[in-house]
Amino acid sequence: MSSAFVAPQPRPPTQFFAAMIHFDHVCMAAPNVYESTFRLSQETGLGNYDGGFFPLYGIGHRVVPLAPDIYIEVESLIDRRPLAQGQPLAAFMDRQTREGDRFVGWCLRSDTLEELEAFAAHHGTVVDQATTGKNAGRQMMDGTRGFALQAPSATTAWPMGKPNLYFKPGSGVHAGSLPVVPGSGRVVGRGLEWIEIGEDHHAFAAWLGDVATPSGFPFEVRYNGGAPGLYAMGVRSDEGVIEIRRPSVLVE
């Protein structure tokens, strides 16, 4: 996440990377992080846990694991002071959730910083180490802070309905692999069977550039020809494939 808005200017990358790009997480913005997470777990049987909060943005966070390395982050404003101060991400979340839950961000993950830098170059920007650094990262209730690098920033890619790319330095535990609250869900997620996104194959391929290809993901990508954004996911589980569908981001 970042408070800086930098409009991307796509350009061809100068080098091809045999990249390993993964689907990492989805941001589901909500009017009430607790009610929306509870309802999602009731609908799907998937459990959840407390993911902490983002102090700079006034956003609370709960996690619904879909696999050991994939999850949904359910987020809502819990502190309106950043919104009153004009913080861009807080304002974006407020606008997007006035009618209920919404998939506002879908996020990919690279294995190397080199891949992230290539993706940034493809979009005419650079990797800003301040976007999700220690001060901007997620504060966990055990005292630890989340840290990842991204490009383009969430405030650039998400309002366009496009995915951004993350790189997480170090070998920390992935959020998708942490234990859920006992009793919050009986179903265990096993990964993605399919995703449904807007536009078409050519638009997705152009956004990815040479860093990845739509056919390189280990799940089906379905296109509905609509506005950019994520519309639904089919999640493999020990009880079959679960469809999770929400309105897509209101493209700004």
Short mmCIF file of N, CA, C and O in Angstrom, two decimals, residues 58-166:
data_model
loop_
_atom_site.label_atom_id
_atom_site.label_comp_id
_atom_site.label_asym_id
_atom_site.label_seq_id
_atom_site.Cartn_x
_atom_site.Cartn_y
_atom_site.Cartn_z
N GLY A 58 -5.30 3.86 8.78
CA GLY A 58 -6.51 3.69 9.58
C GLY A 58 -7.31 2.47 9.17
O GLY A 58 -8.54 2.44 9.34
N ILE A 59 -6.65 1.43 8.66
CA ILE A 59 -7.33 0.25 8.11
C ILE A 59 -7.09 -0.96 8.99
O ILE A 59 -5.95 -1.25 9.36
N GLY A 60 -8.16 -1.68 9.34
CA GLY A 60 -8.08 -2.94 10.05
C GLY A 60 -8.09 -4.10 9.07
O GLY A 60 -8.60 -3.98 7.95
N HIS A 61 -7.58 -5.25 9.51
CA HIS A 61 -7.23 -6.31 8.57
C HIS A 61 -7.49 -7.68 9.18
O HIS A 61 -7.02 -7.96 10.28
N ARG A 62 -8.27 -8.50 8.48
CA ARG A 62 -8.39 -9.91 8.85
C ARG A 62 -8.03 -10.76 7.64
O ARG A 62 -8.19 -10.32 6.50
N VAL A 63 -7.54 -11.97 7.91
CA VAL A 63 -7.01 -12.83 6.85
C VAL A 63 -7.84 -14.11 6.76
O VAL A 63 -8.12 -14.75 7.77
N VAL A 64 -8.21 -14.47 5.53
CA VAL A 64 -8.89 -15.73 5.23
C VAL A 64 -7.95 -16.54 4.32
O VAL A 64 -7.85 -16.25 3.12
N PRO A 65 -7.23 -17.51 4.86
CA PRO A 65 -6.31 -18.29 4.02
C PRO A 65 -7.06 -19.13 2.97
O PRO A 65 -8.08 -19.75 3.27
N LEU A 66 -6.50 -19.15 1.76
CA LEU A 66 -7.04 -19.97 0.67
C LEU A 66 -6.08 -21.10 0.30
O LEU A 66 -6.45 -22.01 -0.44
N ALA A 67 -4.87 -21.03 0.79
CA ALA A 67 -3.80 -22.00 0.58
C ALA A 67 -2.65 -21.52 1.45
O ALA A 67 -2.69 -20.41 1.98
N PRO A 68 -1.59 -22.32 1.60
CA PRO A 68 -0.47 -21.85 2.42
C PRO A 68 0.21 -20.59 1.89
O PRO A 68 0.95 -19.94 2.63
N ASP A 69 -0.04 -20.22 0.62
CA ASP A 69 0.59 -19.02 0.07
C ASP A 69 -0.40 -18.13 -0.68
O ASP A 69 0.00 -17.30 -1.50
N ILE A 70 -1.69 -18.26 -0.40
CA ILE A 70 -2.73 -17.43 -1.01
C ILE A 70 -3.76 -17.09 0.06
O ILE A 70 -4.12 -17.95 0.86
N TYR A 71 -4.25 -15.87 0.05
CA TYR A 71 -5.24 -15.49 1.05
C TYR A 71 -6.08 -14.31 0.57
O TYR A 71 -5.73 -13.62 -0.39
N ILE A 72 -7.19 -14.11 1.26
CA ILE A 72 -8.00 -12.89 1.12
C ILE A 72 -7.71 -12.03 2.32
O ILE A 72 -7.76 -12.50 3.46
N GLU A 73 -7.40 -10.76 2.09
CA GLU A 73 -7.33 -9.80 3.18
C GLU A 73 -8.63 -8.99 3.17
O GLU A 73 -8.98 -8.39 2.16
N VAL A 74 -9.36 -9.06 4.26
CA VAL A 74 -10.58 -8.27 4.39
C VAL A 74 -10.20 -7.01 5.17
O VAL A 74 -9.61 -7.10 6.25
N GLU A 75 -10.53 -5.86 4.61
CA GLU A 75 -10.07 -4.61 5.21
C GLU A 75 -11.19 -3.59 5.25
O GLU A 75 -12.03 -3.52 4.35
N SER A 76 -11.17 -2.79 6.30
CA SER A 76 -12.08 -1.65 6.37
C SER A 76 -11.44 -0.56 7.20
O SER A 76 -10.49 -0.79 7.96
N LEU A 77 -11.96 0.64 7.05
CA LEU A 77 -11.51 1.76 7.88
C LEU A 77 -11.97 1.52 9.31
O LEU A 77 -13.15 1.28 9.56
N ILE A 78 -11.04 1.58 10.25
CA ILE A 78 -11.38 1.48 11.66
C ILE A 78 -11.00 2.74 12.42
O ILE A 78 -11.39 2.93 13.57
N ASP A 79 -10.24 3.61 11.78
CA ASP A 79 -9.81 4.88 12.34
C ASP A 79 -9.99 5.92 11.25
O ASP A 79 -9.31 5.88 10.22
N ARG A 80 -10.93 6.84 11.42
CA ARG A 80 -11.28 7.77 10.36
C ARG A 80 -10.40 9.03 10.35
O ARG A 80 -10.59 9.90 9.51
N ARG A 81 -9.45 9.11 11.24
CA ARG A 81 -8.58 10.30 11.24
C ARG A 81 -7.76 10.42 9.96
O ARG A 81 -7.68 11.53 9.39
N PRO A 82 -7.15 9.34 9.45
CA PRO A 82 -6.45 9.49 8.17
C PRO A 82 -7.38 9.93 7.04
O PRO A 82 -6.97 10.69 6.15
N LEU A 83 -8.63 9.45 7.05
CA LEU A 83 -9.60 9.87 6.04
C LEU A 83 -9.86 11.36 6.14
O LEU A 83 -9.86 12.08 5.13
N ALA A 84 -10.05 11.85 7.35
CA ALA A 84 -10.30 13.28 7.56
C ALA A 84 -9.10 14.13 7.14
O ALA A 84 -9.26 15.29 6.75
N GLN A 85 -7.92 13.54 7.21
CA GLN A 85 -6.69 14.24 6.84
C GLN A 85 -6.39 14.14 5.35
O GLN A 85 -5.37 14.65 4.88
N GLY A 86 -7.26 13.45 4.60
CA GLY A 86 -7.10 13.36 3.15
C GLY A 86 -6.16 12.28 2.68
O GLY A 86 -5.66 12.34 1.55
N GLN A 87 -5.91 11.26 3.51
CA GLN A 87 -5.01 10.18 3.12
C GLN A 87 -5.62 9.44 1.91
O GLN A 87 -6.75 8.98 1.97
N PRO A 88 -4.90 9.34 0.77
CA PRO A 88 -5.51 8.83 -0.46
C PRO A 88 -6.04 7.41 -0.37
O PRO A 88 -7.12 7.11 -0.89
N LEU A 89 -5.30 6.49 0.28
CA LEU A 89 -5.78 5.11 0.35
C LEU A 89 -7.02 5.01 1.24
O LEU A 89 -7.96 4.28 0.93
N ALA A 90 -7.04 5.77 2.33
CA ALA A 90 -8.23 5.78 3.19
C ALA A 90 -9.44 6.30 2.42
O ALA A 90 -10.54 5.75 2.52
N ALA A 91 -9.23 7.35 1.62
CA ALA A 91 -10.34 7.90 0.83
C ALA A 91 -10.81 6.89 -0.22
O ALA A 91 -12.02 6.75 -0.45
N PHE A 92 -9.89 6.19 -0.84
CA PHE A 92 -10.24 5.15 -1.82
C PHE A 92 -11.08 4.06 -1.18
O PHE A 92 -12.13 3.66 -1.71
N MET A 93 -10.67 3.58 -0.01
CA MET A 93 -11.41 2.52 0.68
C MET A 93 -12.81 3.00 1.07
O MET A 93 -13.79 2.26 0.98
N ASP A 94 -12.90 4.24 1.49
CA ASP A 94 -14.21 4.80 1.87
C ASP A 94 -15.14 4.84 0.67
O ASP A 94 -16.31 4.43 0.76
N ARG A 95 -14.66 5.32 -0.47
CA ARG A 95 -15.50 5.39 -1.67
C ARG A 95 -15.93 4.01 -2.14
O ARG A 95 -17.08 3.80 -2.54
N GLN A 96 -15.04 3.06 -2.08
CA GLN A 96 -15.30 1.74 -2.64
C GLN A 96 -16.28 0.92 -1.81
O GLN A 96 -16.90 -0.02 -2.34
N THR A 97 -16.45 1.24 -0.55
CA THR A 97 -17.25 0.38 0.34
C THR A 97 -18.61 0.99 0.72
O THR A 97 -19.28 0.46 1.60
N ARG A 98 -19.03 2.03 0.07
CA ARG A 98 -20.29 2.68 0.44
C ARG A 98 -21.51 1.81 0.16
O ARG A 98 -22.57 2.00 0.76
N GLU A 99 -21.36 0.82 -0.75
CA GLU A 99 -22.48 -0.06 -1.06
C GLU A 99 -22.25 -1.49 -0.58
O GLU A 99 -23.05 -2.37 -0.88
N GLY A 100 -21.16 -1.73 0.16
CA GLY A 100 -20.91 -3.07 0.67
C GLY A 100 -19.53 -3.58 0.30
O GLY A 100 -18.65 -2.82 -0.09
N ASP A 101 -19.35 -4.89 0.44
CA ASP A 101 -18.07 -5.53 0.13
C ASP A 101 -17.72 -5.35 -1.35
O ASP A 101 -18.60 -5.30 -2.21
N ARG A 102 -16.41 -5.34 -1.61
CA ARG A 102 -15.97 -5.20 -2.99
C ARG A 102 -14.53 -5.71 -3.11
O ARG A 102 -13.70 -5.44 -2.25
N PHE A 103 -14.24 -6.46 -4.18
CA PHE A 103 -12.86 -6.82 -4.48
C PHE A 103 -12.18 -5.59 -5.07
O PHE A 103 -12.44 -5.22 -6.21
N VAL A 104 -11.27 -4.98 -4.32
CA VAL A 104 -10.63 -3.76 -4.83
C VAL A 104 -9.21 -3.98 -5.31
O VAL A 104 -8.67 -3.16 -6.05
N GLY A 105 -8.58 -5.07 -4.89
CA GLY A 105 -7.20 -5.31 -5.31
C GLY A 105 -6.92 -6.78 -5.46
O GLY A 105 -7.42 -7.60 -4.69
N TRP A 106 -6.15 -7.13 -6.48
CA TRP A 106 -5.67 -8.51 -6.60
C TRP A 106 -4.18 -8.42 -6.87
O TRP A 106 -3.72 -7.63 -7.68
N CYS A 107 -3.43 -9.23 -6.13
CA CYS A 107 -2.01 -8.99 -5.97
C CYS A 107 -1.20 -10.24 -6.30
O CYS A 107 -1.51 -11.33 -5.82
N LEU A 108 -0.18 -10.05 -7.10
CA LEU A 108 0.71 -11.12 -7.51
C LEU A 108 2.01 -11.04 -6.72
O LEU A 108 2.30 -10.04 -6.08
N ARG A 109 2.80 -12.10 -6.77
CA ARG A 109 4.05 -12.14 -6.00
C ARG A 109 5.18 -12.65 -6.88
O ARG A 109 5.02 -13.64 -7.62
N SER A 110 6.33 -11.98 -6.81
CA SER A 110 7.52 -12.42 -7.53
C SER A 110 8.46 -13.14 -6.59
O SER A 110 8.41 -12.97 -5.37
N ASP A 111 9.34 -13.95 -7.17
CA ASP A 111 10.33 -14.68 -6.39
C ASP A 111 11.60 -13.87 -6.16
O ASP A 111 12.38 -14.17 -5.26
N THR A 112 11.83 -12.85 -7.00
CA THR A 112 13.06 -12.08 -6.90
C THR A 112 12.78 -10.59 -7.04
O THR A 112 11.81 -10.18 -7.68
N LEU A 113 13.68 -9.80 -6.48
CA LEU A 113 13.61 -8.35 -6.64
C LEU A 113 13.82 -7.97 -8.10
O LEU A 113 13.23 -7.00 -8.58
N GLU A 114 14.63 -8.72 -8.83
CA GLU A 114 14.88 -8.44 -10.23
C GLU A 114 13.58 -8.49 -11.03
O GLU A 114 13.33 -7.64 -11.91
N GLU A 115 12.73 -9.47 -10.76
CA GLU A 115 11.44 -9.57 -11.45
C GLU A 115 10.56 -8.37 -11.12
O GLU A 115 9.89 -7.83 -12.00
N LEU A 116 10.55 -7.96 -9.86
CA LEU A 116 9.75 -6.79 -9.47
C LEU A 116 10.25 -5.54 -10.17
O LEU A 116 9.45 -4.72 -10.64
N GLU A 117 11.55 -5.38 -10.25
CA GLU A 117 12.12 -4.20 -10.92
C GLU A 117 11.79 -4.21 -12.41
O GLU A 117 11.52 -3.15 -13.00
N ALA A 118 11.78 -5.40 -13.03
CA ALA A 118 11.41 -5.49 -14.44
C ALA A 118 9.94 -5.11 -14.64
O ALA A 118 9.59 -4.43 -15.61
N PHE A 119 9.08 -5.53 -13.72
CA PHE A 119 7.65 -5.18 -13.81
C PHE A 119 7.47 -3.68 -13.61
O PHE A 119 6.67 -3.05 -14.31
N ALA A 120 8.21 -3.10 -12.67
CA ALA A 120 8.15 -1.66 -12.46
C ALA A 120 8.59 -0.92 -13.72
O ALA A 120 7.93 0.05 -14.15
N ALA A 121 9.67 -1.36 -14.33
CA ALA A 121 10.15 -0.72 -15.55
C ALA A 121 9.13 -0.82 -16.68
O ALA A 121 8.93 0.13 -17.45
N HIS A 122 8.45 -1.96 -16.77
CA HIS A 122 7.40 -2.15 -17.78
C HIS A 122 6.30 -1.11 -17.63
O HIS A 122 5.70 -0.69 -18.63
N HIS A 123 6.06 -0.68 -16.40
CA HIS A 123 5.01 0.31 -16.15
C HIS A 123 5.55 1.72 -15.92
O HIS A 123 4.84 2.59 -15.42
N GLY A 124 6.81 1.92 -16.28
CA GLY A 124 7.37 3.26 -16.24
C GLY A 124 7.54 3.83 -14.86
O GLY A 124 7.47 5.04 -14.67
N THR A 125 7.76 2.96 -13.88
CA THR A 125 7.96 3.43 -12.52
C THR A 125 9.14 2.69 -11.92
O THR A 125 9.85 1.97 -12.62
N VAL A 126 9.39 2.91 -10.64
CA VAL A 126 10.49 2.24 -9.95
C VAL A 126 9.95 1.62 -8.68
O VAL A 126 8.84 1.93 -8.23
N VAL A 127 10.72 0.74 -8.07
CA VAL A 127 10.36 0.13 -6.80
C VAL A 127 10.69 1.12 -5.69
O VAL A 127 11.84 1.45 -5.47
N ASP A 128 9.66 1.61 -5.03
CA ASP A 128 9.83 2.57 -3.95
C ASP A 128 9.86 1.82 -2.63
O ASP A 128 8.85 1.27 -2.20
N GLN A 129 11.00 1.80 -1.97
CA GLN A 129 11.13 1.03 -0.74
C GLN A 129 10.31 1.61 0.40
O GLN A 129 10.14 0.96 1.43
N ALA A 130 9.76 2.81 0.22
CA ALA A 130 8.93 3.40 1.27
C ALA A 130 7.47 3.01 1.17
O ALA A 130 6.71 3.22 2.11
N THR A 131 7.06 2.40 0.05
CA THR A 131 5.62 2.17 -0.13
C THR A 131 5.05 1.21 0.90
O THR A 131 3.95 1.40 1.40
N THR A 132 5.77 0.16 1.21
CA THR A 132 5.30 -0.77 2.25
C THR A 132 6.43 -1.08 3.22
O THR A 132 6.57 -2.22 3.66
N GLY A 133 7.24 -0.09 3.51
CA GLY A 133 8.33 -0.27 4.45
C GLY A 133 7.84 -0.39 5.88
O GLY A 133 6.64 -0.51 6.15
N LYS A 134 8.76 -0.33 6.81
CA LYS A 134 8.42 -0.59 8.21
C LYS A 134 7.37 0.38 8.74
O LYS A 134 6.51 0.02 9.53
N ASN A 135 7.40 1.63 8.29
CA ASN A 135 6.42 2.60 8.79
C ASN A 135 5.05 2.43 8.14
O ASN A 135 4.03 2.76 8.75
N ALA A 136 5.03 1.93 6.91
CA ALA A 136 3.77 1.78 6.19
C ALA A 136 3.20 0.37 6.29
O ALA A 136 2.08 0.14 5.88
N GLY A 137 3.97 -0.56 6.81
CA GLY A 137 3.55 -1.95 6.82
C GLY A 137 2.47 -2.26 7.83
O GLY A 137 2.10 -1.44 8.68
N ARG A 138 1.99 -3.48 7.75
CA ARG A 138 0.92 -3.94 8.62
C ARG A 138 1.46 -4.26 10.02
O ARG A 138 2.45 -4.96 10.17
N GLN A 139 0.80 -3.72 11.02
CA GLN A 139 1.19 -3.98 12.41
C GLN A 139 0.43 -5.18 12.94
O GLN A 139 -0.80 -5.17 13.03
N MET A 140 1.15 -6.24 13.25
CA MET A 140 0.53 -7.44 13.81
C MET A 140 0.39 -7.29 15.32
O MET A 140 1.14 -6.54 15.97
N MET A 141 -0.56 -8.02 15.89
CA MET A 141 -0.84 -7.89 17.31
C MET A 141 0.24 -8.50 18.18
O MET A 141 0.30 -8.24 19.39
N ASP A 142 1.14 -9.31 17.58
CA ASP A 142 2.26 -9.87 18.36
C ASP A 142 3.47 -8.95 18.35
O ASP A 142 4.54 -9.31 18.85
N GLY A 143 3.32 -7.76 17.78
CA GLY A 143 4.40 -6.78 17.77
C GLY A 143 5.22 -6.74 16.51
O GLY A 143 6.00 -5.81 16.31
N THR A 144 5.08 -7.72 15.63
CA THR A 144 5.83 -7.72 14.38
C THR A 144 5.18 -6.80 13.36
O THR A 144 3.99 -6.47 13.47
N ARG A 145 5.96 -6.39 12.35
CA ARG A 145 5.44 -5.55 11.28
C ARG A 145 5.63 -6.24 9.95
O ARG A 145 6.65 -6.87 9.69
N GLY A 146 4.62 -6.15 9.10
CA GLY A 146 4.73 -6.71 7.76
C GLY A 146 5.64 -5.87 6.90
O GLY A 146 5.78 -4.66 7.09
N PHE A 147 6.30 -6.50 5.93
CA PHE A 147 7.19 -5.77 5.04
C PHE A 147 7.18 -6.44 3.67
O PHE A 147 7.38 -7.65 3.56
N ALA A 148 6.93 -5.65 2.64
CA ALA A 148 6.98 -6.13 1.27
C ALA A 148 7.22 -4.93 0.37
O ALA A 148 6.93 -3.79 0.73
N LEU A 149 7.76 -5.20 -0.82
CA LEU A 149 7.93 -4.17 -1.84
C LEU A 149 6.90 -4.43 -2.93
O LEU A 149 6.49 -5.56 -3.16
N GLN A 150 6.50 -3.38 -3.63
CA GLN A 150 5.46 -3.53 -4.64
C GLN A 150 5.67 -2.59 -5.79
O GLN A 150 6.34 -1.56 -5.67
N ALA A 151 5.08 -2.93 -6.92
CA ALA A 151 5.05 -2.07 -8.10
C ALA A 151 3.93 -2.54 -9.03
O ALA A 151 3.76 -3.74 -9.20
N PRO A 152 3.16 -1.60 -9.62
CA PRO A 152 3.03 -0.23 -9.15
C PRO A 152 2.38 -0.20 -7.77
O PRO A 152 1.94 -1.23 -7.27
N SER A 153 2.29 0.95 -7.16
CA SER A 153 1.68 1.05 -5.84
C SER A 153 0.21 0.66 -5.90
O SER A 153 -0.42 0.71 -6.95
N ALA A 154 -0.33 0.27 -4.75
CA ALA A 154 -1.76 -0.08 -4.67
C ALA A 154 -2.63 1.08 -5.10
O ALA A 154 -3.67 0.88 -5.75
N THR A 155 -2.25 2.30 -4.76
CA THR A 155 -3.07 3.45 -5.13
C THR A 155 -2.97 3.79 -6.60
O THR A 155 -3.72 4.63 -7.10
N THR A 156 -2.05 3.16 -7.31
CA THR A 156 -1.98 3.30 -8.77
C THR A 156 -2.73 2.18 -9.46
O THR A 156 -3.59 2.42 -10.30
N ALA A 157 -2.43 0.93 -9.10
CA ALA A 157 -2.98 -0.22 -9.83
C ALA A 157 -4.42 -0.52 -9.45
O ALA A 157 -5.25 -0.81 -10.33
N TRP A 158 -4.74 -0.50 -8.16
CA TRP A 158 -6.07 -0.94 -7.73
C TRP A 158 -7.20 -0.10 -8.30
O TRP A 158 -8.20 -0.67 -8.77
N PRO A 159 -7.12 1.25 -8.31
CA PRO A 159 -8.23 2.01 -8.90
C PRO A 159 -8.42 1.76 -10.39
O PRO A 159 -9.48 2.10 -10.94
N MET A 160 -7.41 1.19 -11.04
CA MET A 160 -7.52 0.83 -12.46
C MET A 160 -8.07 -0.57 -12.66
O MET A 160 -8.28 -1.01 -13.80
N GLY A 161 -8.27 -1.31 -11.57
CA GLY A 161 -8.73 -2.69 -11.69
C GLY A 161 -7.63 -3.66 -12.08
O GLY A 161 -7.91 -4.79 -12.49
N LYS A 162 -6.38 -3.23 -11.94
CA LYS A 162 -5.24 -4.04 -12.38
C LYS A 162 -4.50 -4.63 -11.18
O LYS A 162 -4.47 -4.04 -10.10
N PRO A 163 -3.83 -5.78 -11.37
CA PRO A 163 -3.03 -6.34 -10.28
C PRO A 163 -1.69 -5.63 -10.16
O PRO A 163 -1.11 -5.21 -11.16
N ASN A 164 -1.20 -5.51 -8.92
CA ASN A 164 0.19 -5.10 -8.74
C ASN A 164 1.00 -6.29 -8.29
O ASN A 164 0.47 -7.36 -8.01
N LEU A 165 2.31 -6.11 -8.26
CA LEU A 165 3.23 -7.20 -7.99
C LEU A 165 4.01 -6.91 -6.72
O LEU A 165 4.46 -5.78 -6.50
N TYR A 166 4.16 -7.94 -5.87
CA TYR A 166 4.86 -7.81 -4.59
C TYR A 166 6.09 -8.71 -4.57
O TYR A 166 6.12 -9.76 -5.19
#
